[in-house]
Amino acid sequence: MPQLTDAQLTERLTLIGGSDAAAICGVNPYETARDVFERYMGGKPPKPQTDAMRWGILVEPLIGAFYMEQTGRCLQFNTATIRHPVYPFMGCHVDAFQDGGVVEIKHTSRKLKQKMMPYDYVVQLYHNMIVCCREDGTLVVAAGGRPPIWQDFTITHEITTWMITIERKFWDAVQQKKWEVFDGSPSTT
């Protein structure tokens, strides 16, 4: 079962990961860009793993197996830390790869509206696609005890440019140890 090592968890403070990207972009409902910045500055402890988070990790392989059974697609699970070859401050732990694309697997108690994928999950997938230099990705989400649903995504040049720009600006602020507003959303001010 894919698990991050203690060294990988520590390494997360040396790069912007997918869930950090969602907060930096102002779409994470649980954490703000300011929270992420304070964590990098050492003023806020790392997020402790909750039972719900642990459960999500445990059921990821089952969700992936269901997805493979339903789609006929083959997943290659991954535990390695991956860094972008040009922007090494961007990194990720991809759940899986398939046919040249990135797969992000989620288990949530959230109710999905009209099978619409949560923005923070989409931004995390986009971040991981950018880090892995892949244009295609799939988000697989099991919500509220229901069977998983999935959606394929293709990233655009505009989204890639916007995300690299905002993440670079955030990383520069971390390096300079100087907070500033990143996306203009109320959660970051």
Coordinates of C-alpha atoms in Angstrom, one line a residue:
M1 CA 0.0 0.0 0.0
P2 CA 1.5 3.4 -1.0
Q3 CA 2.7 5.3 2.1
L4 CA 5.0 8.3 2.5
T5 CA 8.1 7.8 4.5
D6 CA 9.1 10.2 7.4
A7 CA 11.8 11.5 5.1
Q8 CA 9.2 12.3 2.4
L9 CA 7.0 14.0 4.9
T10 CA 9.9 16.2 6.0
E11 CA 10.8 16.8 2.4
R12 CA 7.4 18.4 1.8
L13 CA 8.7 21.6 3.5
T14 CA 11.3 21.9 0.7
L15 CA 8.7 22.0 -2.1
I16 CA 5.1 23.1 -2.9
G17 CA 2.9 20.0 -3.1
G18 CA -0.5 19.5 -4.7
S19 CA -2.6 20.2 -1.6
D20 CA -0.4 23.2 -0.8
A21 CA -1.1 24.5 -4.4
A22 CA -4.8 24.3 -3.8
A23 CA -4.5 26.5 -0.7
I24 CA -2.1 28.9 -2.4
C25 CA -4.6 29.2 -5.3
G26 CA -7.4 30.0 -2.8
V27 CA -9.5 26.9 -3.4
N28 CA -8.7 24.6 -0.4
P29 CA -11.6 24.7 2.1
Y30 CA -9.5 23.5 5.0
E31 CA -6.3 25.6 4.7
T32 CA -5.4 29.1 3.4
A33 CA -2.3 30.3 1.6
R34 CA -1.4 32.1 4.8
D35 CA -1.6 28.8 6.7
V36 CA 0.8 27.1 4.3
F37 CA 3.2 30.1 4.5
E38 CA 3.2 29.9 8.3
R39 CA 3.8 26.2 8.2
Y40 CA 6.9 26.8 6.0
M41 CA 8.1 29.5 8.3
G42 CA 7.8 27.1 11.3
G43 CA 5.1 29.1 13.0
K44 CA 2.5 26.5 12.5
P45 CA 3.0 22.8 13.0
P46 CA 2.5 20.4 10.1
K47 CA -1.1 19.2 9.7
P48 CA -1.6 16.1 11.8
Q49 CA -3.1 13.1 10.1
T50 CA -6.7 12.7 11.0
D51 CA -8.6 9.4 11.1
A52 CA -10.4 10.5 8.0
M53 CA -7.1 11.2 6.2
R54 CA -5.8 7.8 7.3
W55 CA -8.9 6.1 6.1
G56 CA -8.6 7.9 2.7
I57 CA -5.0 6.5 2.3
L58 CA -6.1 3.0 3.3
V59 CA -9.0 2.9 0.7
E60 CA -7.0 4.5 -2.2
P61 CA -5.9 1.1 -3.6
L62 CA -9.5 -0.2 -3.4
I63 CA -10.8 2.9 -5.2
G64 CA -8.1 2.4 -7.8
A65 CA -9.0 -1.2 -8.2
F66 CA -12.7 -0.4 -8.8
Y67 CA -11.7 2.3 -11.3
M68 CA -9.5 -0.2 -13.2
E69 CA -12.2 -2.8 -13.2
Q70 CA -14.8 -0.3 -14.5
T71 CA -12.6 1.4 -17.1
G72 CA -10.2 -1.3 -18.2
R73 CA -7.4 1.2 -17.6
C74 CA -4.2 0.1 -15.8
L75 CA -2.8 2.1 -12.9
Q76 CA 0.8 2.1 -11.9
F77 CA 0.8 3.2 -8.2
N78 CA 3.6 5.5 -7.2
T79 CA 5.3 6.5 -3.9
A80 CA 8.3 8.5 -5.2
T81 CA 8.7 12.2 -4.6
I82 CA 8.7 13.9 -8.0
R83 CA 10.1 17.4 -8.6
H84 CA 9.5 19.6 -11.7
P85 CA 12.7 19.5 -13.9
V86 CA 12.7 23.3 -14.4
Y87 CA 10.9 24.5 -11.2
P88 CA 12.3 22.4 -8.4
F89 CA 10.2 24.1 -5.8
M90 CA 7.2 22.3 -7.3
G91 CA 6.9 18.7 -6.3
C92 CA 4.3 16.0 -5.7
H93 CA 3.5 12.5 -4.6
V94 CA 1.4 11.2 -7.5
D95 CA -1.1 8.5 -6.5
A96 CA -0.8 6.7 -9.8
F97 CA 0.1 7.0 -13.5
Q98 CA -1.9 5.6 -16.5
D99 CA -1.3 5.7 -20.2
G100 CA 1.1 8.7 -19.8
G101 CA -1.3 10.6 -17.6
V102 CA -1.5 11.4 -13.9
V103 CA -4.2 9.9 -11.6
E104 CA -5.3 11.5 -8.4
I105 CA -7.5 9.3 -6.1
K106 CA -9.6 10.8 -3.4
H107 CA -12.0 9.5 -0.8
T108 CA -14.2 12.2 0.8
S109 CA -17.3 12.6 3.0
R110 CA -18.2 15.7 0.9
K111 CA -21.3 15.6 -1.2
L112 CA -20.5 16.2 -4.8
K113 CA -22.8 18.7 -6.6
Q114 CA -24.1 17.2 -9.8
K115 CA -21.0 15.0 -10.0
M116 CA -18.9 18.2 -10.1
M117 CA -15.3 17.7 -8.9
P118 CA -14.2 19.9 -6.0
Y119 CA -12.0 22.7 -7.2
D120 CA -9.2 21.9 -4.7
Y121 CA -9.0 18.4 -6.1
V122 CA -8.8 19.7 -9.6
V123 CA -6.1 22.2 -8.7
Q124 CA -4.1 19.4 -7.0
L125 CA -4.4 17.3 -10.1
Y126 CA -3.3 20.2 -12.3
H127 CA -0.3 20.9 -10.1
N128 CA 0.7 17.2 -10.2
M129 CA 0.3 17.2 -14.0
I130 CA 2.5 20.2 -14.3
V131 CA 5.2 18.7 -12.0
C132 CA 5.2 15.5 -14.1
C133 CA 5.1 17.4 -17.4
R134 CA 1.9 15.6 -18.4
E135 CA -1.0 17.2 -20.3
D136 CA -3.6 14.6 -19.3
G137 CA -4.9 13.5 -15.9
T138 CA -7.8 11.8 -14.2
L139 CA -9.5 12.5 -11.0
V140 CA -11.1 9.6 -9.3
V141 CA -13.3 10.4 -6.3
A142 CA -15.3 8.2 -4.0
A143 CA -17.7 10.5 -2.0
G144 CA -20.0 9.7 0.8
G145 CA -19.6 5.9 0.7
R146 CA -20.8 5.8 -2.9
P147 CA -18.8 4.1 -5.7
P148 CA -16.2 6.3 -7.3
I149 CA -16.7 8.7 -10.2
W150 CA -14.0 9.9 -12.4
Q151 CA -13.3 12.7 -14.9
D152 CA -10.5 13.1 -17.4
F153 CA -8.8 16.5 -17.6
T154 CA -6.4 18.1 -20.1
I155 CA -4.4 21.1 -18.9
T156 CA -4.1 24.2 -20.9
H157 CA -1.1 26.4 -21.4
E158 CA -2.9 29.2 -19.7
I159 CA -3.6 27.2 -16.5
T160 CA 0.0 25.9 -16.5
T161 CA 1.4 29.5 -16.8
W162 CA -1.0 30.8 -14.1
M163 CA -0.2 28.1 -11.6
I164 CA 3.6 28.3 -12.2
T165 CA 3.4 32.0 -11.8
I166 CA 1.4 32.0 -8.5
E167 CA 3.5 29.1 -7.0
R168 CA 6.7 30.8 -8.0
K169 CA 5.5 34.0 -6.3
F170 CA 4.6 32.1 -3.2
W171 CA 8.0 30.2 -3.1
D172 CA 9.8 33.5 -3.5
A173 CA 8.0 34.9 -0.5
V174 CA 8.9 31.7 1.5
Q175 CA 12.5 32.2 0.5
Q176 CA 12.4 35.9 1.5
K177 CA 10.4 35.1 4.6
K178 CA 7.9 37.8 3.7
W179 CA 4.2 37.3 3.5
E180 CA 2.1 38.8 0.7
V181 CA -1.4 38.1 -0.8
F182 CA -1.2 35.6 -3.6
D183 CA -4.5 35.2 -5.3
G184 CA -6.7 38.0 -4.0
S185 CA -9.2 35.7 -2.4
P186 CA -10.5 36.6 1.0
S187 CA -8.9 33.5 2.5
T188 CA -5.4 34.8 1.8
T189 CA -5.7 38.3 3.1

